[in-house]
Structures are given as structure tokens and as C-alpha cells.
Amino acid sequence: MVGCGNSLMSEDMVKDGYEDIMNVDISSVAIEMMRTKHASVPQLKYMQMDVRDMICFEYEYFDTVIDKGQCFSSSALFLFSVLVEKAYVGMMLIKPGGTYFLITYGDPKVRMHHLTPSAYNWNISLYILPRPGFKKPGNSSSSSAKPCLEAIPLTSEGMLPPDYVLEDPDSHFIYICNKKVGEVAQIHPHTH
Ligand SMILES: C[S@@+](CC[C@H](N)C(=O)[O-])C[C@H]1O[C@@H](n2cnc3c(N)ncnc32)[C@H](O)[C@@H]1O
């Protein structure tokens, strides 16, 4: 879990049966708080670390990397560098057949170019989830937008189809990047 903050997601995953979750955040305050809170939960490990230093983990060490949320208070340049590095680090750390999940408010116009370098060797599917309880404007209470549980068909450039209507402007975009099996990444950490 990269940039875990004080998110409940990891503890919810333990309730769902996940057995070994490494949580990383640059904030020592967040990590200390979460370590104390989950001291009796052996499935959850916490490390204070800049995600861009995670390359110290063994290559292809993790089954999955989950990247939920971004700091909008960061400067644009810093945010850009972290985004690029997170996708890169995610790609290097995941086993073939594993998955990088990016959960964000960023639509494909602002995220896809970070995720699509040809050397990344993964297939990307996009899911869009409206806020829980979001209702289409002007409609009755029974017409809450339903989460779309099917991948959105994307254009060849990885963009939303021109006629796609985003009902909730505050939807979450979930990019599921499945690392291909049997192909070697073209980028080496020391040449990046
Ligand atoms: C918007 S919060 C999201 C927290 C959590 N993932 C969630 O969904 O609630 C972003 C988190 O990323 C962390 N962060 C920002 N830059 C980071 C970096 N370079 N390395 C590790 N964590 C970072 C921040 O400390 C913060 O906890």
C-alpha cells in the first residue's frame, strides 16, 4: 500500500482474509500512528519511506501494489514526479501476473500517460465508481448511479470514448494494470 496515510483500506483487507500487507508512507507521524493502532495485527506491516526509495525491495517482490489517493496539497512538480515514480516503482516491484491498482480522481487524460510507457509490460483496464449515494441530478431518489462493474472500453490512445458521459464529476477512476507474464521489463532500476 503506497502512501497508506491513515486509510482503513488495509485493515479492511485483513478482514477480507489478506495475510501480508506492507504499508508505506513518507509521513513518520502517519506510520507511527498506524503501527500503534495495529500493533496486534500481524498481517499489517508499516514502514516510513519515500515511495521513490522502494526500489530497495527486491525486484518483483510484491504480488500487488495499491496506490489510493494523491496529495493535492503537493506542488504540481512534486506531484508529477511522484506519480511518474509511483507507476514506475509499482511496475518494477510487481511479480509477473501481479497487479498495480491506481485509485484516483484523475481521469485518463491526466493519468494514462504515466501508466503507458511501452516498457511497463502491463494491460490496463479502467473502472469508474461514482461516489457512494451519488444521484443523477433532477432524478428521483431511486435513481442512484450504480457503480459500473465492467471495464470501460477505451480508445486506442487509452482515453474515454468521446461519447462517454461521466455522471458524477467526483467519480473515482480505478486503473487496474496487470503485469504480463513471460515478458521482461525493458527498464532497469539503475538506468532509470
Ligand atoms: C491523499 S493521502 C492518501 C492516503 C491513503 N492512501 C488514503 O487513501 O486515504 C496521500 C498520502 O501519500 C503520502 N505520500 C505523499 N508523497 C509520498 C511519497 N513520496 N512517498 C510515500 N508516501 C507519500 C502522504 O503522506 C499521504 O499520507
JSON list of C-alpha atoms and ligand atoms in Angstrom, two decimals:
[
{"chain": "A", "resi": 1, "resn": "MET", "atom": "CA", "xyz": [0.00, 0.00, 0.00]},
{"chain": "A", "resi": 2, "resn": "VAL", "atom": "CA", "xyz": [1.95, 3.03, -1.21]},
{"chain": "A", "resi": 3, "resn": "GLY", "atom": "CA", "xyz": [1.14, 6.31, 0.58]},
{"chain": "A", "resi": 4, "resn": "CYS", "atom": "CA", "xyz": [-1.11, 4.49, 3.05]},
{"chain": "A", "resi": 5, "resn": "GLY", "atom": "CA", "xyz": [-1.75, 7.51, 5.31]},
{"chain": "A", "resi": 6, "resn": "ASN", "atom": "CA", "xyz": [-4.37, 6.58, 7.89]},
{"chain": "A", "resi": 7, "resn": "SER", "atom": "CA", "xyz": [-6.58, 4.79, 5.37]},
{"chain": "A", "resi": 8, "resn": "LEU", "atom": "CA", "xyz": [-8.80, 1.95, 6.62]},
{"chain": "A", "resi": 9, "resn": "MET", "atom": "CA", "xyz": [-8.31, 0.00, 3.40]},
{"chain": "A", "resi": 10, "resn": "SER", "atom": "CA", "xyz": [-5.52, -2.28, 4.66]},
{"chain": "A", "resi": 11, "resn": "GLU", "atom": "CA", "xyz": [-7.37, -3.23, 7.83]},
{"chain": "A", "resi": 12, "resn": "ASP", "atom": "CA", "xyz": [-10.49, -3.94, 5.75]},
{"chain": "A", "resi": 13, "resn": "MET", "atom": "CA", "xyz": [-8.36, -6.16, 3.51]},
{"chain": "A", "resi": 14, "resn": "VAL", "atom": "CA", "xyz": [-7.20, -8.13, 6.57]},
{"chain": "A", "resi": 15, "resn": "LYS", "atom": "CA", "xyz": [-10.87, -8.64, 7.47]},
{"chain": "A", "resi": 16, "resn": "ASP", "atom": "CA", "xyz": [-11.29, -9.99, 3.94]},
{"chain": "A", "resi": 17, "resn": "GLY", "atom": "CA", "xyz": [-8.51, -12.52, 4.52]},
{"chain": "A", "resi": 18, "resn": "TYR", "atom": "CA", "xyz": [-5.35, -10.88, 3.14]},
{"chain": "A", "resi": 19, "resn": "GLU", "atom": "CA", "xyz": [-2.40, -12.09, 5.19]},
{"chain": "A", "resi": 20, "resn": "ASP", "atom": "CA", "xyz": [0.61, -9.92, 4.46]},
{"chain": "A", "resi": 21, "resn": "ILE", "atom": "CA", "xyz": [0.27, -6.21, 3.66]},
{"chain": "A", "resi": 22, "resn": "MET", "atom": "CA", "xyz": [3.23, -3.84, 3.65]},
{"chain": "A", "resi": 23, "resn": "ASN", "atom": "CA", "xyz": [2.11, -0.24, 4.16]},
{"chain": "A", "resi": 24, "resn": "VAL", "atom": "CA", "xyz": [4.47, 2.57, 3.22]},
{"chain": "A", "resi": 25, "resn": "ASP", "atom": "CA", "xyz": [4.15, 6.30, 3.80]},
{"chain": "A", "resi": 26, "resn": "ILE", "atom": "CA", "xyz": [6.59, 9.19, 3.80]},
{"chain": "A", "resi": 27, "resn": "SER", "atom": "CA", "xyz": [4.97, 10.59, 6.97]},
{"chain": "A", "resi": 28, "resn": "SER", "atom": "CA", "xyz": [6.54, 9.28, 10.17]},
{"chain": "A", "resi": 29, "resn": "VAL", "atom": "CA", "xyz": [3.50, 10.60, 12.08]},
{"chain": "A", "resi": 30, "resn": "ALA", "atom": "CA", "xyz": [1.10, 8.54, 9.97]},
{"chain": "A", "resi": 31, "resn": "ILE", "atom": "CA", "xyz": [3.28, 5.42, 10.19]},
{"chain": "A", "resi": 32, "resn": "GLU", "atom": "CA", "xyz": [3.76, 5.63, 13.97]},
{"chain": "A", "resi": 33, "resn": "MET", "atom": "CA", "xyz": [0.03, 6.17, 14.47]},
{"chain": "A", "resi": 34, "resn": "MET", "atom": "CA", "xyz": [-0.92, 3.21, 12.27]},
{"chain": "A", "resi": 35, "resn": "ARG", "atom": "CA", "xyz": [1.79, 0.98, 13.77]},
{"chain": "A", "resi": 36, "resn": "THR", "atom": "CA", "xyz": [0.43, 1.67, 17.26]},
{"chain": "A", "resi": 37, "resn": "LYS", "atom": "CA", "xyz": [-3.18, 1.23, 16.16]},
{"chain": "A", "resi": 38, "resn": "HIS", "atom": "CA", "xyz": [-2.45, -2.12, 14.52]},
{"chain": "A", "resi": 39, "resn": "ALA", "atom": "CA", "xyz": [0.20, -3.43, 16.92]},
{"chain": "A", "resi": 40, "resn": "SER", "atom": "CA", "xyz": [-1.83, -6.60, 17.45]},
{"chain": "A", "resi": 41, "resn": "VAL", "atom": "CA", "xyz": [-2.50, -7.23, 13.75]},
{"chain": "A", "resi": 42, "resn": "PRO", "atom": "CA", "xyz": [0.46, -9.25, 12.43]},
{"chain": "A", "resi": 43, "resn": "GLN", "atom": "CA", "xyz": [-0.86, -9.13, 8.86]},
{"chain": "A", "resi": 44, "resn": "LEU", "atom": "CA", "xyz": [-0.14, -5.37, 8.71]},
{"chain": "A", "resi": 45, "resn": "LYS", "atom": "CA", "xyz": [3.41, -4.04, 8.49]},
{"chain": "A", "resi": 46, "resn": "TYR", "atom": "CA", "xyz": [4.31, -0.35, 8.36]},
{"chain": "A", "resi": 47, "resn": "MET", "atom": "CA", "xyz": [7.43, 1.36, 7.03]},
{"chain": "A", "resi": 48, "resn": "GLN", "atom": "CA", "xyz": [8.20, 5.05, 6.89]},
{"chain": "A", "resi": 49, "resn": "MET", "atom": "CA", "xyz": [9.66, 5.51, 3.43]},
{"chain": "A", "resi": 50, "resn": "ASP", "atom": "CA", "xyz": [9.52, 7.71, 0.36]},
{"chain": "A", "resi": 51, "resn": "VAL", "atom": "CA", "xyz": [7.83, 5.57, -2.25]},
{"chain": "A", "resi": 52, "resn": "ARG", "atom": "CA", "xyz": [10.58, 6.56, -4.67]},
{"chain": "A", "resi": 53, "resn": "ASP", "atom": "CA", "xyz": [13.07, 4.67, -2.45]},
{"chain": "A", "resi": 54, "resn": "MET", "atom": "CA", "xyz": [11.06, 1.45, -2.59]},
{"chain": "A", "resi": 55, "resn": "ILE", "atom": "CA", "xyz": [13.34, 0.16, -5.24]},
{"chain": "A", "resi": 56, "resn": "CYS", "atom": "CA", "xyz": [15.38, -1.13, -2.25]},
{"chain": "A", "resi": 57, "resn": "PHE", "atom": "CA", "xyz": [12.88, -4.00, -2.17]},
{"chain": "A", "resi": 58, "resn": "GLU", "atom": "CA", "xyz": [13.81, -6.97, -4.26]},
{"chain": "A", "resi": 59, "resn": "TYR", "atom": "CA", "xyz": [12.76, -6.72, -7.92]},
{"chain": "A", "resi": 60, "resn": "GLU", "atom": "CA", "xyz": [9.29, -8.28, -8.44]},
{"chain": "A", "resi": 61, "resn": "TYR", "atom": "CA", "xyz": [8.84, -8.71, -4.66]},
{"chain": "A", "resi": 62, "resn": "PHE", "atom": "CA", "xyz": [5.12, -7.93, -4.37]},
{"chain": "A", "resi": 63, "resn": "ASP", "atom": "CA", "xyz": [2.00, -9.62, -5.77]},
{"chain": "A", "resi": 64, "resn": "THR", "atom": "CA", "xyz": [0.17, -6.31, -5.85]},
{"chain": "A", "resi": 65, "resn": "VAL", "atom": "CA", "xyz": [0.81, -2.61, -5.35]},
{"chain": "A", "resi": 66, "resn": "ILE", "atom": "CA", "xyz": [-2.16, -0.44, -4.34]},
{"chain": "A", "resi": 67, "resn": "ASP", "atom": "CA", "xyz": [-1.94, 3.31, -4.79]},
{"chain": "A", "resi": 68, "resn": "LYS", "atom": "CA", "xyz": [-5.05, 5.08, -3.48]},
{"chain": "A", "resi": 69, "resn": "GLY", "atom": "CA", "xyz": [-5.38, 8.84, -3.36]},
{"chain": "A", "resi": 70, "resn": "GLN", "atom": "CA", "xyz": [-2.97, 11.67, -4.05]},
{"chain": "A", "resi": 71, "resn": "CYS", "atom": "CA", "xyz": [-1.89, 14.70, -2.07]},
{"chain": "A", "resi": 72, "resn": "PHE", "atom": "CA", "xyz": [-3.39, 17.67, -3.83]},
{"chain": "A", "resi": 73, "resn": "SER", "atom": "CA", "xyz": [-1.54, 19.99, -1.47]},
{"chain": "A", "resi": 74, "resn": "SER", "atom": "CA", "xyz": [1.78, 18.96, -3.03]},
{"chain": "A", "resi": 75, "resn": "SER", "atom": "CA", "xyz": [3.34, 21.25, -5.59]},
{"chain": "A", "resi": 76, "resn": "ALA", "atom": "CA", "xyz": [2.49, 20.29, -9.16]},
{"chain": "A", "resi": 77, "resn": "LEU", "atom": "CA", "xyz": [6.09, 19.43, -9.96]},
{"chain": "A", "resi": 78, "resn": "PHE", "atom": "CA", "xyz": [6.49, 17.20, -6.92]},
{"chain": "A", "resi": 79, "resn": "LEU", "atom": "CA", "xyz": [3.16, 15.55, -7.56]},
{"chain": "A", "resi": 80, "resn": "PHE", "atom": "CA", "xyz": [4.15, 14.88, -11.15]},
{"chain": "A", "resi": 81, "resn": "SER", "atom": "CA", "xyz": [7.46, 13.32, -10.14]},
{"chain": "A", "resi": 82, "resn": "VAL", "atom": "CA", "xyz": [5.79, 11.13, -7.50]},
{"chain": "A", "resi": 83, "resn": "LEU", "atom": "CA", "xyz": [3.14, 9.97, -9.94]},
{"chain": "A", "resi": 84, "resn": "VAL", "atom": "CA", "xyz": [5.66, 9.02, -12.56]},
{"chain": "A", "resi": 85, "resn": "GLU", "atom": "CA", "xyz": [7.86, 7.32, -9.97]},
{"chain": "A", "resi": 86, "resn": "LYS", "atom": "CA", "xyz": [4.97, 5.51, -8.31]},
{"chain": "A", "resi": 87, "resn": "ALA", "atom": "CA", "xyz": [3.85, 3.92, -11.56]},
{"chain": "A", "resi": 88, "resn": "TYR", "atom": "CA", "xyz": [7.47, 3.08, -12.34]},
{"chain": "A", "resi": 89, "resn": "VAL", "atom": "CA", "xyz": [8.22, 1.70, -8.88]},
{"chain": "A", "resi": 90, "resn": "GLY", "atom": "CA", "xyz": [4.94, -0.20, -8.94]},
{"chain": "A", "resi": 91, "resn": "MET", "atom": "CA", "xyz": [5.83, -1.77, -12.23]},
{"chain": "A", "resi": 92, "resn": "MET", "atom": "CA", "xyz": [9.32, -2.84, -11.08]},
{"chain": "A", "resi": 93, "resn": "LEU", "atom": "CA", "xyz": [8.15, -4.30, -7.76]},
{"chain": "A", "resi": 94, "resn": "ILE", "atom": "CA", "xyz": [5.26, -6.40, -9.04]},
{"chain": "A", "resi": 95, "resn": "LYS", "atom": "CA", "xyz": [5.66, -10.03, -9.96]},
{"chain": "A", "resi": 96, "resn": "PRO", "atom": "CA", "xyz": [4.65, -11.02, -13.48]},
{"chain": "A", "resi": 97, "resn": "GLY", "atom": "CA", "xyz": [0.93, -11.77, -13.33]},
{"chain": "A", "resi": 98, "resn": "GLY", "atom": "CA", "xyz": [0.59, -9.27, -10.46]},
{"chain": "A", "resi": 99, "resn": "THR", "atom": "CA", "xyz": [-1.38, -6.05, -10.40]},
{"chain": "A", "resi": 100, "resn": "TYR", "atom": "CA", "xyz": [-0.84, -2.35, -9.83]},
{"chain": "A", "resi": 101, "resn": "PHE", "atom": "CA", "xyz": [-4.07, -0.69, -8.68]},
{"chain": "A", "resi": 102, "resn": "LEU", "atom": "CA", "xyz": [-4.26, 3.08, -9.02]},
{"chain": "A", "resi": 103, "resn": "ILE", "atom": "CA", "xyz": [-7.36, 4.55, -7.36]},
{"chain": "A", "resi": 104, "resn": "THR", "atom": "CA", "xyz": [-7.63, 8.26, -8.02]},
{"chain": "A", "resi": 105, "resn": "TYR", "atom": "CA", "xyz": [-9.80, 11.21, -9.03]},
{"chain": "A", "resi": 106, "resn": "GLY", "atom": "CA", "xyz": [-7.53, 11.61, -12.09]},
{"chain": "A", "resi": 107, "resn": "ASP", "atom": "CA", "xyz": [-9.17, 10.80, -15.41]},
{"chain": "A", "resi": 108, "resn": "PRO", "atom": "CA", "xyz": [-7.29, 9.12, -18.27]},
{"chain": "A", "resi": 109, "resn": "LYS", "atom": "CA", "xyz": [-6.26, 12.47, -19.80]},
{"chain": "A", "resi": 110, "resn": "VAL", "atom": "CA", "xyz": [-4.07, 13.17, -16.76]},
{"chain": "A", "resi": 111, "resn": "ARG", "atom": "CA", "xyz": [-3.11, 9.66, -15.68]},
{"chain": "A", "resi": 112, "resn": "MET", "atom": "CA", "xyz": [-2.81, 7.41, -18.72]},
{"chain": "A", "resi": 113, "resn": "HIS", "atom": "CA", "xyz": [0.49, 8.82, -19.99]},
{"chain": "A", "resi": 114, "resn": "HIS", "atom": "CA", "xyz": [2.10, 7.91, -16.64]},
{"chain": "A", "resi": 115, "resn": "LEU", "atom": "CA", "xyz": [0.87, 4.34, -16.99]},
{"chain": "A", "resi": 116, "resn": "THR", "atom": "CA", "xyz": [1.50, 3.54, -20.62]},
{"chain": "A", "resi": 117, "resn": "PRO", "atom": "CA", "xyz": [5.24, 3.54, -21.36]},
{"chain": "A", "resi": 118, "resn": "SER", "atom": "CA", "xyz": [5.68, 0.52, -23.64]},
{"chain": "A", "resi": 119, "resn": "ALA", "atom": "CA", "xyz": [8.32, -0.95, -21.31]},
{"chain": "A", "resi": 120, "resn": "TYR", "atom": "CA", "xyz": [5.78, -1.33, -18.49]},
{"chain": "A", "resi": 121, "resn": "ASN", "atom": "CA", "xyz": [4.51, -4.66, -19.86]},
{"chain": "A", "resi": 122, "resn": "TRP", "atom": "CA", "xyz": [1.05, -4.50, -18.42]},
{"chain": "A", "resi": 123, "resn": "ASN", "atom": "CA", "xyz": [-2.54, -4.46, -19.66]},
{"chain": "A", "resi": 124, "resn": "ILE", "atom": "CA", "xyz": [-4.68, -1.66, -18.27]},
{"chain": "A", "resi": 125, "resn": "SER", "atom": "CA", "xyz": [-8.40, -1.83, -17.52]},
{"chain": "A", "resi": 126, "resn": "LEU", "atom": "CA", "xyz": [-10.32, 1.18, -16.24]},
{"chain": "A", "resi": 127, "resn": "TYR", "atom": "CA", "xyz": [-13.32, 1.11, -13.92]},
{"chain": "A", "resi": 128, "resn": "ILE", "atom": "CA", "xyz": [-15.25, 4.21, -12.83]},
{"chain": "A", "resi": 129, "resn": "LEU", "atom": "CA", "xyz": [-17.07, 4.38, -9.50]},
{"chain": "A", "resi": 130, "resn": "PRO", "atom": "CA", "xyz": [-19.41, 7.26, -8.63]},
{"chain": "A", "resi": 131, "resn": "ARG", "atom": "CA", "xyz": [-19.39, 8.48, -5.02]},
{"chain": "A", "resi": 132, "resn": "PRO", "atom": "CA", "xyz": [-21.48, 6.20, -2.77]},
{"chain": "A", "resi": 133, "resn": "GLY", "atom": "CA", "xyz": [-25.05, 7.52, -2.81]},
{"chain": "A", "resi": 134, "resn": "PHE", "atom": "CA", "xyz": [-24.49, 9.84, -5.80]},
{"chain": "A", "resi": 135, "resn": "LYS", "atom": "CA", "xyz": [-27.80, 10.64, -7.51]},
{"chain": "A", "resi": 136, "resn": "LYS", "atom": "CA", "xyz": [-28.22, 11.81, -11.06]},
{"chain": "A", "resi": 137, "resn": "PRO", "atom": "CA", "xyz": [-29.32, 15.48, -10.98]},
{"chain": "A", "resi": 138, "resn": "GLY", "atom": "CA", "xyz": [-33.06, 16.02, -11.42]},
{"chain": "A", "resi": 139, "resn": "ASN", "atom": "CA", "xyz": [-33.98, 12.39, -10.89]},
{"chain": "A", "resi": 140, "resn": "SER", "atom": "CA", "xyz": [-35.94, 10.70, -8.13]},
{"chain": "A", "resi": 141, "resn": "SER", "atom": "CA", "xyz": [-34.35, 9.16, -5.05]},
{"chain": "A", "resi": 142, "resn": "SER", "atom": "CA", "xyz": [-34.47, 5.70, -6.59]},
{"chain": "A", "resi": 143, "resn": "SER", "atom": "CA", "xyz": [-32.00, 6.60, -9.34]},
{"chain": "A", "resi": 144, "resn": "SER", "atom": "CA", "xyz": [-28.65, 6.47, -7.55]},
{"chain": "A", "resi": 145, "resn": "ALA", "atom": "CA", "xyz": [-25.86, 5.98, -10.06]},
{"chain": "A", "resi": 146, "resn": "LYS", "atom": "CA", "xyz": [-24.74, 2.36, -9.88]},
{"chain": "A", "resi": 147, "resn": "PRO", "atom": "CA", "xyz": [-21.04, 1.50, -9.74]},
{"chain": "A", "resi": 148, "resn": "CYS", "atom": "CA", "xyz": [-20.00, 0.27, -13.18]},
{"chain": "A", "resi": 149, "resn": "LEU", "atom": "CA", "xyz": [-18.58, -3.18, -12.54]},
{"chain": "A", "resi": 150, "resn": "GLU", "atom": "CA", "xyz": [-17.45, -3.59, -16.13]},
{"chain": "A", "resi": 151, "resn": "ALA", "atom": "CA", "xyz": [-14.26, -2.16, -17.55]},
{"chain": "A", "resi": 152, "resn": "ILE", "atom": "CA", "xyz": [-14.81, 0.97, -19.63]},
{"chain": "A", "resi": 153, "resn": "PRO", "atom": "CA", "xyz": [-13.89, 0.35, -23.29]},
{"chain": "A", "resi": 154, "resn": "LEU", "atom": "CA", "xyz": [-11.08, 2.80, -24.04]},
{"chain": "A", "resi": 155, "resn": "THR", "atom": "CA", "xyz": [-9.89, 4.33, -27.31]},
{"chain": "A", "resi": 156, "resn": "SER", "atom": "CA", "xyz": [-6.63, 3.09, -28.85]},
{"chain": "A", "resi": 157, "resn": "GLU", "atom": "CA", "xyz": [-4.92, 6.01, -27.05]},
{"chain": "A", "resi": 158, "resn": "GLY", "atom": "CA", "xyz": [-6.30, 4.77, -23.73]},
{"chain": "A", "resi": 159, "resn": "MET", "atom": "CA", "xyz": [-8.82, 7.64, -23.44]},
{"chain": "A", "resi": 160, "resn": "LEU", "atom": "CA", "xyz": [-12.53, 7.56, -22.59]},
{"chain": "A", "resi": 161, "resn": "PRO", "atom": "CA", "xyz": [-14.72, 7.16, -25.69]},
{"chain": "A", "resi": 162, "resn": "PRO", "atom": "CA", "xyz": [-15.79, 10.63, -26.98]},
{"chain": "A", "resi": 163, "resn": "ASP", "atom": "CA", "xyz": [-19.45, 9.87, -26.21]},
{"chain": "A", "resi": 164, "resn": "TYR", "atom": "CA", "xyz": [-18.77, 8.65, -22.67]},
{"chain": "A", "resi": 165, "resn": "VAL", "atom": "CA", "xyz": [-20.89, 10.55, -20.12]},
{"chain": "A", "resi": 166, "resn": "LEU", "atom": "CA", "xyz": [-19.31, 10.88, -16.69]},
{"chain": "A", "resi": 167, "resn": "GLU", "atom": "CA", "xyz": [-22.38, 11.23, -14.47]},
{"chain": "A", "resi": 168, "resn": "ASP", "atom": "CA", "xyz": [-20.59, 12.06, -11.22]},
{"chain": "A", "resi": 169, "resn": "PRO", "atom": "CA", "xyz": [-17.71, 14.53, -11.77]},
{"chain": "A", "resi": 170, "resn": "ASP", "atom": "CA", "xyz": [-16.24, 13.29, -8.43]},
{"chain": "A", "resi": 171, "resn": "SER", "atom": "CA", "xyz": [-16.09, 9.67, -9.55]},
{"chain": "A", "resi": 172, "resn": "HIS", "atom": "CA", "xyz": [-13.12, 7.53, -8.62]},
{"chain": "A", "resi": 173, "resn": "PHE", "atom": "CA", "xyz": [-11.10, 6.17, -11.51]},
{"chain": "A", "resi": 174, "resn": "ILE", "atom": "CA", "xyz": [-9.64, 2.73, -10.86]},
{"chain": "A", "resi": 175, "resn": "TYR", "atom": "CA", "xyz": [-6.80, 1.71, -13.15]},
{"chain": "A", "resi": 176, "resn": "ILE", "atom": "CA", "xyz": [-6.02, -1.99, -12.95]},
{"chain": "A", "resi": 177, "resn": "CYS", "atom": "CA", "xyz": [-2.65, -2.70, -14.50]},
{"chain": "A", "resi": 178, "resn": "ASN", "atom": "CA", "xyz": [-1.97, -6.42, -14.90]},
{"chain": "A", "resi": 179, "resn": "LYS", "atom": "CA", "xyz": [1.68, -7.18, -15.45]},
{"chain": "A", "resi": 180, "resn": "LYS", "atom": "CA", "xyz": [2.14, -9.61, -18.29]},
{"chain": "A", "resi": 181, "resn": "VAL", "atom": "CA", "xyz": [3.71, -12.99, -17.63]},
{"chain": "A", "resi": 182, "resn": "GLY", "atom": "CA", "xyz": [6.78, -14.08, -19.57]},
{"chain": "A", "resi": 183, "resn": "GLU", "atom": "CA", "xyz": [7.96, -10.65, -20.71]},
{"chain": "A", "resi": 184, "resn": "VAL", "atom": "CA", "xyz": [10.97, -8.94, -19.27]},
{"chain": "A", "resi": 185, "resn": "ALA", "atom": "CA", "xyz": [10.70, -5.26, -18.32]},
{"chain": "A", "resi": 186, "resn": "GLN", "atom": "CA", "xyz": [12.86, -3.11, -20.56]},
{"chain": "A", "resi": 187, "resn": "ILE", "atom": "CA", "xyz": [13.83, -0.66, -17.83]},
{"chain": "A", "resi": 188, "resn": "HIS", "atom": "CA", "xyz": [16.48, -1.45, -15.24]},
{"chain": "A", "resi": 189, "resn": "PRO", "atom": "CA", "xyz": [16.43, 0.44, -11.90]},
{"chain": "A", "resi": 190, "resn": "HIS", "atom": "CA", "xyz": [19.98, 1.68, -12.29]},
{"chain": "A", "resi": 191, "resn": "THR", "atom": "CA", "xyz": [19.38, 3.14, -15.74]},
{"chain": "A", "resi": 192, "resn": "HIS", "atom": "CA", "xyz": [16.20, 4.98, -14.71]},
{"chain": "B", "resi": 1, "resn": "LIG", "atom": "C1", "xyz": [-4.15, 11.78, -0.08]},
{"chain": "B", "resi": 1, "resn": "LIG", "atom": "S1", "xyz": [-3.25, 10.83, 1.05]},
{"chain": "B", "resi": 1, "resn": "LIG", "atom": "C2", "xyz": [-3.94, 9.24, 0.73]},
{"chain": "B", "resi": 1, "resn": "LIG", "atom": "C3", "xyz": [-3.82, 8.35, 1.91]},
{"chain": "B", "resi": 1, "resn": "LIG", "atom": "C4", "xyz": [-4.48, 6.97, 1.74]},
{"chain": "B", "resi": 1, "resn": "LIG", "atom": "N1", "xyz": [-3.90, 6.20, 0.66]},
{"chain": "B", "resi": 1, "resn": "LIG", "atom": "C5", "xyz": [-5.96, 7.09, 1.57]},
{"chain": "B", "resi": 1, "resn": "LIG", "atom": "O1", "xyz": [-6.47, 6.67, 0.54]},
{"chain": "B", "resi": 1, "resn": "LIG", "atom": "O2", "xyz": [-6.62, 7.62, 2.47]},
{"chain": "B", "resi": 1, "resn": "LIG", "atom": "C6", "xyz": [-1.63, 10.68, 0.29]},
{"chain": "B", "resi": 1, "resn": "LIG", "atom": "C7", "xyz": [-0.60, 10.01, 1.20]},
{"chain": "B", "resi": 1, "resn": "LIG", "atom": "O3", "xyz": [0.58, 9.86, 0.42]},
{"chain": "B", "resi": 1, "resn": "LIG", "atom": "C8", "xyz": [1.69, 10.11, 1.27]},
{"chain": "B", "resi": 1, "resn": "LIG", "atom": "N2", "xyz": [2.81, 10.46, 0.41]},
{"chain": "B", "resi": 1, "resn": "LIG", "atom": "C9", "xyz": [2.97, 11.59, -0.34]},
{"chain": "B", "resi": 1, "resn": "LIG", "atom": "N3", "xyz": [4.12, 11.54, -1.01]},
{"chain": "B", "resi": 1, "resn": "LIG", "atom": "C10", "xyz": [4.71, 10.36, -0.68]},
{"chain": "B", "resi": 1, "resn": "LIG", "atom": "C11", "xyz": [5.93, 9.73, -1.05]},
{"chain": "B", "resi": 1, "resn": "LIG", "atom": "N4", "xyz": [6.77, 10.33, -1.88]},
{"chain": "B", "resi": 1, "resn": "LIG", "atom": "N5", "xyz": [6.21, 8.52, -0.53]},
{"chain": "B", "resi": 1, "resn": "LIG", "atom": "C12", "xyz": [5.36, 7.90, 0.34]},
{"chain": "B", "resi": 1, "resn": "LIG", "atom": "N6", "xyz": [4.19, 8.45, 0.72]},
{"chain": "B", "resi": 1, "resn": "LIG", "atom": "C13", "xyz": [3.86, 9.65, 0.21]},
{"chain": "B", "resi": 1, "resn": "LIG", "atom": "C14", "xyz": [1.21, 11.22, 2.20]},
{"chain": "B", "resi": 1, "resn": "LIG", "atom": "O4", "xyz": [1.98, 11.28, 3.40]},
{"chain": "B", "resi": 1, "resn": "LIG", "atom": "C15", "xyz": [-0.24, 10.82, 2.44]},
{"chain": "B", "resi": 1, "resn": "LIG", "atom": "O5", "xyz": [-0.37, 10.00, 3.58]}
]
